[in-house]
Amino acid sequence: MTIPSIDRAILAALQENSRISNRELAARVGLAESTTHERVRRLVETGVITRFTAEVDPAALGRPMQALIAVQLRPQSAEVVTRFLDAVVDDPCVLDATVLSGETDVQLRVAVASSEEIRTFAWRKVTSVPSVRSIQTHIVYEHRRGPTLSATAE
Amino acid sequence: MTIPSIDRAILAALQENSRISNRELAARVGLAESTTHERVRRLVETGVITRFTAEVDPAALGRPMQALIAVQLRPQSAEVVTRFLDAVVDDPCVLDATVLSGETDVQLRVAVASSEEIRTFAWRKVTSVPSVRSIQTHIVYEHRRGPTLSATAE
DNA sequence: TGTGAAACGGATCAGCA
DNA sequence: TGCTGATCCGTTTCACA
């Protein structure tokens, strides 16, 4: 299932700005509006586009500080990992969670108002889960997005 | 600079789907279209909303594998970190880069077609930068988004 | 800040290549 | 798959509260 070059142009434009009008999108990729509209619909339907979203600056919402929390779990089983994720991932300060190979089983990225809040979250929500063996917290100094996601050259 | 509750409703709706019409957004938050439109404009202008984007599944673009690469740099200075970021962050396989406190100075998240490509990227792009002392690569088994970003309760 | 209405521009659909 | 064009609907702007 390879992505045609027109769809790649559509994806690039929508990643850059998902709120452009269908008309402008059609002009950019050089197709009629109706055709463009249909292609976008299919990209969503087939799961290539997972969602349209607004990115919000956590600092503007009163969470100027971010941290990574590396978590080691005791029995390193799929079940334990899933249970742990379910216990923490819905907390409002969690930005995302990554399940990993290696020493660290799960890495959480959190956005908080203060270092106090990191401590509260770490003790109250993370180490309180019985299967958590140990954690390490690292302050995030800076976070940069990579380039727009594009299809691999072939 | 605290966020009024109407704006919080707008942010929640736009994070969930940035392509809803202004009319629907207005209906959801219970304001006139013109007012809603103006509020969204201000949220963008003041930097609360950083961009509207389409999230794309890397696997659908031929990059089914993800990894985290932890990087340790030699002189741990702001300049060295910036130079390193500039050297790697625009590579198409980079999803994002995080600058950290602690042993690891920078953590890269990459999406690739195969483990071969991770190796190529690691040797060709990362360890080839002179200030890179060492790296560790970890496979990403799963990645979960946290809840919609909302303002801290006050 | 908020409203409602008019002018403008975009989305959508049927019919066709 | 793709285009065209008519109709319908949403957005934007404005005078006003």
CSV table of C-alpha atoms (C1' of nucleotides) in Angstrom, one decimal:
chain,number,residue,atom,x,y,z
A,1,MET,CA,0.0,0.0,0.0
A,2,THR,CA,2.0,2.9,-1.3
A,3,ILE,CA,1.0,6.5,-1.1
A,4,PRO,CA,0.6,8.4,-4.4
A,5,SER,CA,2.4,11.6,-4.7
A,6,ILE,CA,-0.8,13.7,-4.8
A,7,ASP,CA,-1.7,12.2,-1.4
A,8,ARG,CA,1.7,13.0,-0.1
A,9,ALA,CA,1.2,16.7,-1.1
A,10,ILE,CA,-2.2,16.6,0.7
A,11,LEU,CA,-0.6,15.2,3.8
A,12,ALA,CA,2.2,17.7,3.8
A,13,ALA,CA,-0.3,20.6,3.5
A,14,LEU,CA,-2.7,19.3,6.2
A,15,GLN,CA,0.2,18.6,8.6
A,16,GLU,CA,1.3,22.2,8.2
A,17,ASN,CA,-2.2,23.6,8.6
A,18,SER,CA,-5.2,21.4,9.1
A,19,ARG,CA,-7.6,24.3,9.0
A,20,ILE,CA,-7.0,25.4,5.4
A,21,SER,CA,-10.1,25.3,3.3
A,22,ASN,CA,-10.7,22.5,0.9
A,23,ARG,CA,-10.5,25.1,-1.9
A,24,GLU,CA,-7.0,26.2,-0.9
A,25,LEU,CA,-5.9,22.6,-0.5
A,26,ALA,CA,-7.2,21.8,-4.0
A,27,ALA,CA,-5.3,24.8,-5.4
A,28,ARG,CA,-2.1,23.7,-3.7
A,29,VAL,CA,-2.1,20.1,-4.9
A,30,GLY,CA,-3.5,21.0,-8.4
A,31,LEU,CA,-6.7,19.0,-8.4
A,32,ALA,CA,-10.4,19.9,-8.4
A,33,GLU,CA,-12.1,20.6,-5.1
A,34,SER,CA,-14.3,17.6,-5.3
A,35,THR,CA,-11.5,15.2,-6.0
A,36,THR,CA,-9.4,16.7,-3.3
A,37,HIS,CA,-12.2,16.4,-0.8
A,38,GLU,CA,-12.7,12.7,-1.7
A,39,ARG,CA,-9.0,12.0,-1.2
A,40,VAL,CA,-8.9,13.6,2.2
A,41,ARG,CA,-11.9,11.6,3.2
A,42,ARG,CA,-10.2,8.4,2.1
A,43,LEU,CA,-7.0,9.3,3.9
A,44,VAL,CA,-9.0,9.6,7.1
A,45,GLU,CA,-11.1,6.5,6.5
A,46,THR,CA,-8.0,4.3,5.8
A,47,GLY,CA,-6.3,5.5,8.9
A,48,VAL,CA,-3.4,7.4,7.2
A,49,ILE,CA,-4.6,10.5,9.0
A,50,THR,CA,-5.4,9.6,12.6
A,51,ARG,CA,-6.9,12.9,13.6
A,52,PHE,CA,-7.0,16.6,13.0
A,53,THR,CA,-5.9,18.5,16.1
A,54,ALA,CA,-4.9,21.9,17.5
A,55,GLU,CA,-1.5,21.9,19.2
A,56,VAL,CA,-1.7,23.8,22.5
A,57,ASP,CA,1.3,25.3,24.4
A,58,PRO,CA,1.2,23.7,27.8
A,59,ALA,CA,2.9,26.7,29.3
A,60,ALA,CA,0.0,28.9,28.2
A,61,LEU,CA,-2.3,26.6,30.2
A,62,GLY,CA,-0.3,27.0,33.4
A,63,ARG,CA,2.1,24.1,32.9
A,64,PRO,CA,5.5,25.6,32.0
A,65,MET,CA,7.6,22.7,33.2
A,66,GLN,CA,8.1,19.3,31.5
A,67,ALA,CA,9.8,16.1,32.6
A,68,LEU,CA,10.5,12.6,31.5
A,69,ILE,CA,9.9,9.9,34.0
A,70,ALA,CA,11.6,6.6,33.2
A,71,VAL,CA,9.9,3.6,34.9
A,72,GLN,CA,11.2,0.1,35.6
A,73,LEU,CA,8.5,-2.5,36.3
A,74,ARG,CA,8.8,-5.7,38.3
A,75,PRO,CA,7.5,-8.6,36.4
A,76,GLN,CA,8.3,-7.4,32.9
A,77,SER,CA,5.1,-8.8,31.3
A,78,ALA,CA,2.7,-7.4,28.8
A,79,GLU,CA,0.0,-7.5,31.5
A,80,VAL,CA,1.9,-5.5,34.0
A,81,VAL,CA,2.8,-2.9,31.4
A,82,THR,CA,-0.8,-2.5,30.3
A,83,ARG,CA,-2.1,-2.2,33.9
A,84,PHE,CA,0.5,0.4,34.6
A,85,LEU,CA,-0.4,2.4,31.6
A,86,ASP,CA,-4.0,2.3,32.4
A,87,ALA,CA,-3.3,3.5,35.9
A,88,VAL,CA,-1.3,6.6,34.9
A,89,VAL,CA,-1.9,7.6,31.3
A,90,ASP,CA,-5.2,9.4,31.9
A,91,ASP,CA,-3.7,11.8,34.5
A,92,PRO,CA,-4.1,15.3,33.2
A,93,CYS,CA,-0.3,16.0,33.5
A,94,VAL,CA,0.6,13.1,31.2
A,95,LEU,CA,1.5,14.2,27.6
A,96,ASP,CA,2.4,10.7,26.3
A,97,ALA,CA,3.7,7.3,27.4
A,98,THR,CA,6.2,5.1,25.5
A,99,VAL,CA,6.7,1.4,26.1
A,100,LEU,CA,10.3,0.5,25.5
A,101,SER,CA,12.8,-2.3,25.1
A,102,GLY,CA,15.7,-2.3,27.6
A,103,GLU,CA,16.2,-1.3,31.2
A,104,THR,CA,13.4,1.2,31.2
A,105,ASP,CA,10.0,-0.3,30.5
A,106,VAL,CA,7.9,2.8,30.2
A,107,GLN,CA,8.8,6.4,29.7
A,108,LEU,CA,6.2,9.1,30.7
A,109,ARG,CA,6.3,12.7,29.4
A,110,VAL,CA,4.6,15.1,31.8
A,111,ALA,CA,3.7,18.8,31.8
A,112,VAL,CA,3.3,20.4,35.2
A,113,ALA,CA,3.0,23.8,37.0
A,114,SER,CA,6.0,23.3,39.3
A,115,SER,CA,8.6,20.8,40.4
A,116,GLU,CA,6.3,20.2,43.5
A,117,GLU,CA,3.8,18.8,41.1
A,118,ILE,CA,6.3,16.4,39.6
A,119,ARG,CA,7.0,15.0,43.0
A,120,THR,CA,3.3,14.7,43.8
A,121,PHE,CA,2.7,12.9,40.5
A,122,ALA,CA,5.7,10.6,40.9
A,123,TRP,CA,4.9,9.5,44.5
A,124,ARG,CA,1.1,9.5,44.3
A,125,LYS,CA,0.5,8.1,40.9
A,126,VAL,CA,3.6,6.3,39.8
A,127,THR,CA,5.5,4.7,42.7
A,128,SER,CA,2.2,3.8,44.3
A,129,VAL,CA,1.6,1.2,41.6
A,130,PRO,CA,2.8,-2.1,43.2
A,131,SER,CA,4.7,-3.3,40.1
A,132,VAL,CA,6.8,-0.2,39.8
A,133,ARG,CA,10.4,-1.1,40.9
A,134,SER,CA,12.1,2.2,40.4
A,135,ILE,CA,11.8,5.5,38.5
A,136,GLN,CA,14.1,8.3,37.4
A,137,THR,CA,12.9,11.8,36.7
A,138,HIS,CA,14.7,14.1,34.2
A,139,ILE,CA,13.8,17.8,33.5
A,140,VAL,CA,13.0,18.7,29.9
A,141,TYR,CA,15.0,21.8,28.9
A,142,GLU,CA,13.7,22.0,25.4
A,143,HIS,CA,11.5,20.0,23.0
A,144,ARG,CA,11.8,20.3,19.2
A,145,ARG,CA,9.6,18.8,16.6
A,146,GLY,CA,11.2,17.0,13.7
A,147,PRO,CA,10.3,17.8,10.0
A,148,THR,CA,6.9,17.1,8.6
A,149,LEU,CA,6.3,13.4,8.3
A,150,SER,CA,6.6,12.2,4.7
A,151,ALA,CA,6.6,8.9,2.9
A,152,THR,CA,9.9,7.0,2.6
A,153,ALA,CA,11.5,7.5,-0.8
A,154,GLU,CA,11.2,4.3,-3.0
B,1,MET,CA,-2.8,35.2,32.3
B,2,THR,CA,-5.6,32.8,33.1
B,3,ILE,CA,-7.7,31.1,30.5
B,4,PRO,CA,-11.5,31.7,30.7
B,5,SER,CA,-13.7,28.7,30.7
B,6,ILE,CA,-15.2,29.5,27.3
B,7,ASP,CA,-11.7,29.3,25.9
B,8,ARG,CA,-11.1,26.1,27.6
B,9,ALA,CA,-14.1,24.6,25.9
B,10,ILE,CA,-12.9,25.9,22.6
B,11,LEU,CA,-9.4,24.4,23.2
B,12,ALA,CA,-10.9,21.1,24.1
B,13,ALA,CA,-13.1,21.0,21.0
B,14,LEU,CA,-10.3,22.0,18.7
B,15,GLN,CA,-7.8,19.6,20.1
B,16,GLU,CA,-10.3,16.8,19.6
B,17,ASN,CA,-11.0,17.9,16.0
B,18,SER,CA,-9.4,20.9,14.5
B,19,ARG,CA,-11.4,20.7,11.3
B,20,ILE,CA,-14.9,21.2,12.7
B,21,SER,CA,-16.6,24.3,11.3
B,22,ASN,CA,-16.7,27.5,13.1
B,23,ARG,CA,-20.5,27.1,13.2
B,24,GLU,CA,-20.3,23.8,15.0
B,25,LEU,CA,-17.7,25.1,17.4
B,26,ALA,CA,-19.9,28.1,18.2
B,27,ALA,CA,-22.9,25.8,18.8
B,28,ARG,CA,-20.8,23.6,21.1
B,29,VAL,CA,-19.5,26.4,23.3
B,30,GLY,CA,-22.8,28.3,23.2
B,31,LEU,CA,-21.7,31.6,21.7
B,32,ALA,CA,-22.4,33.4,18.4
B,33,GLU,CA,-20.3,32.5,15.4
B,34,SER,CA,-18.6,35.8,15.2
B,35,THR,CA,-17.5,35.8,18.9
B,36,THR,CA,-16.3,32.3,18.6
B,37,HIS,CA,-14.3,33.1,15.5
B,38,GLU,CA,-12.7,36.1,17.3
B,39,ARG,CA,-11.7,34.0,20.3
B,40,VAL,CA,-10.1,31.4,18.1
B,41,ARG,CA,-8.2,34.1,16.3
B,42,ARG,CA,-6.9,35.4,19.6
B,43,LEU,CA,-5.9,32.0,20.9
B,44,VAL,CA,-3.7,31.6,17.9
B,45,GLU,CA,-2.4,35.2,18.0
B,46,THR,CA,-1.4,34.9,21.6
B,47,GLY,CA,0.3,31.6,21.1
B,48,VAL,CA,-2.0,29.4,23.2
B,49,ILE,CA,-2.7,27.4,20.0
B,50,THR,CA,0.7,26.8,18.3
B,51,ARG,CA,-0.7,25.2,15.2
B,52,PHE,CA,-3.5,23.2,13.6
B,53,THR,CA,-2.2,19.9,12.3
B,54,ALA,CA,-3.1,16.5,10.9
B,55,GLU,CA,-1.7,13.6,12.8
B,56,VAL,CA,-0.4,11.0,10.4
B,57,ASP,CA,0.3,7.3,11.2
B,58,PRO,CA,4.0,6.8,10.4
B,59,ALA,CA,3.3,3.1,9.7
B,60,ALA,CA,1.0,4.1,6.9
B,61,LEU,CA,3.8,6.0,5.3
B,62,GLY,CA,6.2,3.0,5.3
B,63,ARG,CA,7.8,3.6,8.7
B,64,PRO,CA,6.4,0.9,11.0
B,65,MET,CA,9.2,1.0,13.5
B,66,GLN,CA,10.1,3.6,16.1
B,67,ALA,CA,13.1,4.0,18.4
B,68,LEU,CA,14.4,6.3,21.1
B,69,ILE,CA,18.0,7.3,20.8
B,70,ALA,CA,19.6,8.6,24.0
B,71,VAL,CA,22.7,10.8,23.2
B,72,GLN,CA,25.5,11.9,25.5
B,73,LEU,CA,27.6,14.9,24.3
B,74,ARG,CA,31.1,15.7,25.2
B,75,PRO,CA,31.4,19.3,26.4
B,76,GLN,CA,27.9,19.7,27.9
B,77,SER,CA,27.4,23.2,26.8
B,78,ALA,CA,24.4,25.0,25.3
B,79,GLU,CA,26.3,25.6,22.1
B,80,VAL,CA,27.2,21.9,21.6
B,81,VAL,CA,23.6,20.9,22.2
B,82,THR,CA,22.3,23.5,19.7
B,83,ARG,CA,24.8,22.4,17.1
B,84,PHE,CA,23.9,18.8,17.6
B,85,LEU,CA,20.2,19.5,17.3
B,86,ASP,CA,20.7,21.5,14.1
B,87,ALA,CA,22.7,18.6,12.6
B,88,VAL,CA,20.1,15.9,13.2
B,89,VAL,CA,16.6,17.3,13.8
B,90,ASP,CA,15.8,17.9,10.1
B,91,ASP,CA,16.4,14.3,9.1
B,92,PRO,CA,13.2,12.9,7.8
B,93,CYS,CA,13.2,10.0,10.2
B,94,VAL,CA,13.2,12.3,13.3
B,95,LEU,CA,9.9,12.8,15.0
B,96,ASP,CA,11.1,14.9,17.8
B,97,ALA,CA,14.1,15.8,20.0
B,98,THR,CA,14.2,16.5,23.7
B,99,VAL,CA,17.0,18.2,25.6
B,100,LEU,CA,17.3,16.8,29.1
B,101,SER,CA,19.0,17.2,32.5
B,102,GLY,CA,21.0,14.2,33.7
B,103,GLU,CA,23.3,11.6,32.0
B,104,THR,CA,21.5,11.8,28.7
B,105,ASP,CA,21.7,15.2,27.0
B,106,VAL,CA,19.4,14.7,24.1
B,107,GLN,CA,16.8,12.1,23.3
B,108,LEU,CA,15.7,11.6,19.7
B,109,ARG,CA,12.5,9.8,18.7
B,110,VAL,CA,12.8,8.3,15.2
B,111,ALA,CA,10.4,6.5,12.9
B,112,VAL,CA,11.9,4.2,10.3
B,113,ALA,CA,11.2,1.5,7.8
B,114,SER,CA,13.5,-1.2,9.3
B,115,SER,CA,16.1,-1.8,12.0
B,116,GLU,CA,18.7,-1.4,9.2
B,117,GLU,CA,17.6,2.2,8.9
B,118,ILE,CA,18.0,2.9,12.6
B,119,ARG,CA,21.6,1.7,12.3
B,120,THR,CA,22.3,3.8,9.2
B,121,PHE,CA,20.8,6.9,11.0
B,122,ALA,CA,22.7,6.2,14.2
B,123,TRP,CA,26.1,5.8,12.5
B,124,ARG,CA,25.7,8.2,9.6
B,125,LYS,CA,23.9,11.0,11.3
B,126,VAL,CA,24.4,10.8,15.0
B,127,THR,CA,27.7,9.3,16.0
B,128,SER,CA,29.3,11.2,13.1
B,129,VAL,CA,28.8,14.4,15.0
B,130,PRO,CA,32.2,15.0,16.8
B,131,SER,CA,30.7,16.1,20.1
B,132,VAL,CA,28.7,12.8,20.5
B,133,ARG,CA,30.3,10.7,23.2
B,134,SER,CA,27.9,7.8,23.2
B,135,ILE,CA,24.4,6.7,22.3
B,136,GLN,CA,21.9,4.0,23.3
B,137,THR,CA,19.1,2.9,21.1
B,138,HIS,CA,15.8,1.5,22.4
B,139,ILE,CA,13.0,0.1,20.4
B,140,VAL,CA,9.5,1.6,20.9
B,141,TYR,CA,6.9,-1.1,21.4
B,142,GLU,CA,4.0,1.2,21.9
B,143,HIS,CA,3.2,4.9,22.1
B,144,ARG,CA,0.1,6.3,23.8
B,145,ARG,CA,-1.1,9.9,23.9
B,146,GLY,CA,-2.2,11.3,27.3
B,147,PRO,CA,-5.5,13.0,27.8
B,148,THR,CA,-6.5,16.3,26.0
B,149,LEU,CA,-4.4,19.1,27.4
B,150,SER,CA,-6.5,21.3,29.8
B,151,ALA,CA,-5.8,24.2,32.0
B,152,THR,CA,-4.7,23.5,35.6
B,153,ALA,CA,-7.5,23.7,38.1
B,154,GLU,CA,-7.2,26.8,40.3
C,1,DT,C1',-17.5,41.2,24.9
C,2,DG,C1',-21.2,40.1,22.9
C,3,DT,C1',-25.1,39.9,19.0
C,4,DG,C1',-27.6,39.3,14.3
C,5,DA,C1',-27.8,39.9,9.4
C,6,DA,C1',-25.8,40.7,4.7
C,7,DA,C1',-22.1,39.9,1.4
C,8,DC,C1',-18.9,36.8,0.2
C,9,DG,C1',-16.6,32.5,-0.5
C,10,DG,C1',-16.3,27.5,0.0
C,11,DA,C1',-18.5,22.7,0.1
C,12,DT,C1',-21.1,19.4,-2.0
C,13,DC,C1',-23.5,16.7,-5.5
C,14,DA,C1',-25.2,15.3,-10.1
C,15,DG,C1',-23.8,14.6,-14.5
C,16,DC,C1',-20.1,13.6,-17.5
C,17,DA,C1',-15.1,12.4,-19.7
D,1,DT,C1',-10.3,8.7,-11.0
D,2,DG,C1',-11.0,12.9,-12.5
D,3,DC,C1',-13.5,17.6,-14.0
D,4,DT,C1',-17.4,21.2,-14.3
D,5,DG,C1',-20.9,23.9,-12.6
D,6,DA,C1',-25.3,24.8,-9.9
D,7,DT,C1',-27.0,24.9,-5.4
D,8,DC,C1',-26.6,25.1,-0.7
D,9,DC,C1',-24.2,26.2,3.4
D,10,DG,C1',-20.6,28.3,6.3
D,11,DT,C1',-17.6,32.3,7.2
D,12,DT,C1',-16.6,36.9,7.8
D,13,DT,C1',-17.6,41.5,8.5
D,14,DC,C1',-20.2,45.2,10.1
D,15,DA,C1',-23.4,48.3,12.8
D,16,DC,C1',-25.1,48.1,17.1
D,17,DA,C1',-26.0,46.7,22.3
